[in-house]
Amino acid sequence: MVRRTWLISLFQALLVGAIVYLVVLNLMQLDPFSEDVCACVQCIAGGKKDPWFRQRYKTLVPKLMSRQNSKLSTNTSKWWQSLQIRHGDVNYSAVVKTLFSLFPDKEHYSDAGPHRCRMCAVVGNSGNLEGSHYGPLIDAHDFVIRINAGPTTGFEKDVGSKTTHRAIYPESAMDIDNSTHLILVPFKVLDLQWLISIFTTKHIKRTYKAVKSTVQANKDKVMILHPEFIRYIHENWLQKHGKYPSTGFIMLVFSLHVCDQVNVFGFGARKDGKWHHYFDKKYGVSYNGGPHSGNTEYNIILELEHKNKIQIYKGS
Ligand code: C5P
């Protein structure tokens, strides 16, 4: 009899322990099923113990859109609408339906685990890449993520030639080769409509400025960044500094979620203080102007390096 009571107490204690564990994980927004480890020497997801990183890095936020996860929370919907030039006249659900009748509708990058060591290079467009000779090093990564119109042809020595992913939005689009994933960063519903249009009717030629009405890219490799993920970066990482994050910073945080080790190239000013692109000397505006908070973004990138989460290659 005593033995049975003892067993029941033990069972109750274990049950309470399990519930407390799950509640704590939930409060900390940690995914109990996500793997903490990888096969690299150092794993990005392995440092959730660091409070600064833990406060910012949330694995449960959807990264890429699918038909299943396309519904937006009230907060995201409100924030996203506030970035748009046109209000209220688009049927978002109908757009999503068309999107996933054209583009792959699947769960990407849920393959983290102890046997994976995915090395990623995130390549920004800073002039600090000029004369860097980083090309071969960049090309040695599993994923090479490039941003907007940053070219490779003619710049191979410094920026490499491999591109596995290119993040664009309508106003920054360029043609993309057949083996590269086009990642659309949607800052507005019109961007989703534009993505449909470039592969079908080609009728959208203007957003707030003239845009490419057709883009060469592999339709089966298209991915669409989730608006929830963009708001998560704006709020959790940037603490709402700037109007919205830069495409480069968005891709850097994205890489923290889909890669095991991240090396960063072409971010920040050159050593002489200039901010121009490696391919465009006329471009000289600091990222601290306009909608982005360049200083906040760069300080976070430095902090990530300080915490051994990424390595920055600072170039010239
Ligand atoms: O200028 P653009 O947005 O096309 O550049 C791509 C990204 O590279 C930016 O979003 C920014 O994050 C990064 N960049 C930078 N410093 C520069 C130029 C670009 O950090 N001088």
CSV table of N, CA and C and ligand atoms in Angstrom, one decimal, residues 124-126 147-148 246-249 266-268 275-277 283 287, ligand 1:
chain,number,residue,atom,x,y,z
A,124,GLY,N,26.8,41.4,-48.4
A,124,GLY,CA,26.2,42.7,-48.6
A,124,GLY,C,26.9,43.5,-49.8
A,125,ASN,N,26.5,44.7,-50.0
A,125,ASN,CA,27.0,45.4,-51.2
A,125,ASN,C,28.0,46.5,-50.9
A,126,SER,N,28.6,46.5,-49.7
A,126,SER,CA,29.5,47.5,-49.4
A,126,SER,C,30.8,47.6,-50.2
A,147,ILE,N,22.4,40.1,-52.1
A,147,ILE,CA,21.3,41.0,-51.8
A,147,ILE,C,21.1,42.0,-52.9
A,148,ASN,N,19.9,42.2,-53.3
A,148,ASN,CA,19.5,43.1,-54.3
A,148,ASN,C,20.3,43.0,-55.6
A,246,SER,N,16.9,46.8,-43.2
A,246,SER,CA,17.4,46.8,-44.5
A,246,SER,C,17.4,45.3,-45.0
A,247,THR,N,17.4,45.1,-46.3
A,247,THR,CA,17.4,43.8,-46.9
A,247,THR,C,18.6,43.0,-46.4
A,248,GLY,N,19.7,43.7,-46.3
A,248,GLY,CA,20.9,43.0,-45.9
A,248,GLY,C,20.8,42.5,-44.5
A,249,PHE,N,20.3,43.3,-43.6
A,249,PHE,CA,20.1,42.9,-42.2
A,249,PHE,C,19.1,41.8,-42.1
A,266,GLY,N,30.9,42.4,-46.9
A,266,GLY,CA,30.3,43.5,-47.6
A,266,GLY,C,29.3,44.3,-46.7
A,267,PHE,N,29.5,44.3,-45.4
A,267,PHE,CA,28.6,45.1,-44.6
A,267,PHE,C,29.4,46.2,-43.9
A,268,GLY,N,28.7,47.4,-43.8
A,268,GLY,CA,29.3,48.5,-43.1
A,268,GLY,C,30.1,49.4,-44.1
A,275,TRP,N,30.5,54.9,-47.9
A,275,TRP,CA,29.5,53.8,-47.8
A,275,TRP,C,29.1,53.3,-49.2
A,276,HIS,N,29.8,53.7,-50.3
A,276,HIS,CA,29.3,53.3,-51.6
A,276,HIS,C,29.3,51.8,-51.8
A,277,HIS,N,28.6,51.4,-52.9
A,277,HIS,CA,28.5,50.0,-53.3
A,277,HIS,C,29.9,49.6,-53.9
A,283,TYR,N,27.1,55.9,-55.4
A,283,TYR,CA,26.2,55.7,-54.3
A,283,TYR,C,27.0,56.1,-53.0
A,287,TYR,N,23.7,54.4,-44.5
A,287,TYR,CA,22.5,53.6,-44.1
A,287,TYR,C,21.8,54.2,-43.0
B,1,C5P,O1,22.3,49.1,-51.0
B,1,C5P,P1,21.7,47.7,-50.9
B,1,C5P,O2,20.5,47.7,-50.0
B,1,C5P,O3,21.4,47.1,-52.2
B,1,C5P,O4,22.8,46.8,-50.2
B,1,C5P,C1,22.6,45.5,-49.7
B,1,C5P,C2,22.8,45.4,-48.3
B,1,C5P,O5,24.2,45.5,-48.0
B,1,C5P,C3,22.1,46.6,-47.5
B,1,C5P,O6,20.8,46.3,-47.2
B,1,C5P,C4,23.0,46.7,-46.3
B,1,C5P,O7,22.6,45.8,-45.3
B,1,C5P,C5,24.4,46.2,-46.8
B,1,C5P,N1,25.3,47.3,-47.0
B,1,C5P,C6,26.1,47.8,-46.0
B,1,C5P,N2,27.0,48.8,-46.3
B,1,C5P,C7,27.1,49.4,-47.5
B,1,C5P,C8,26.3,49.0,-48.5
B,1,C5P,C9,25.4,47.9,-48.3
B,1,C5P,O8,26.0,47.3,-44.9
B,1,C5P,N3,28.0,50.4,-47.7
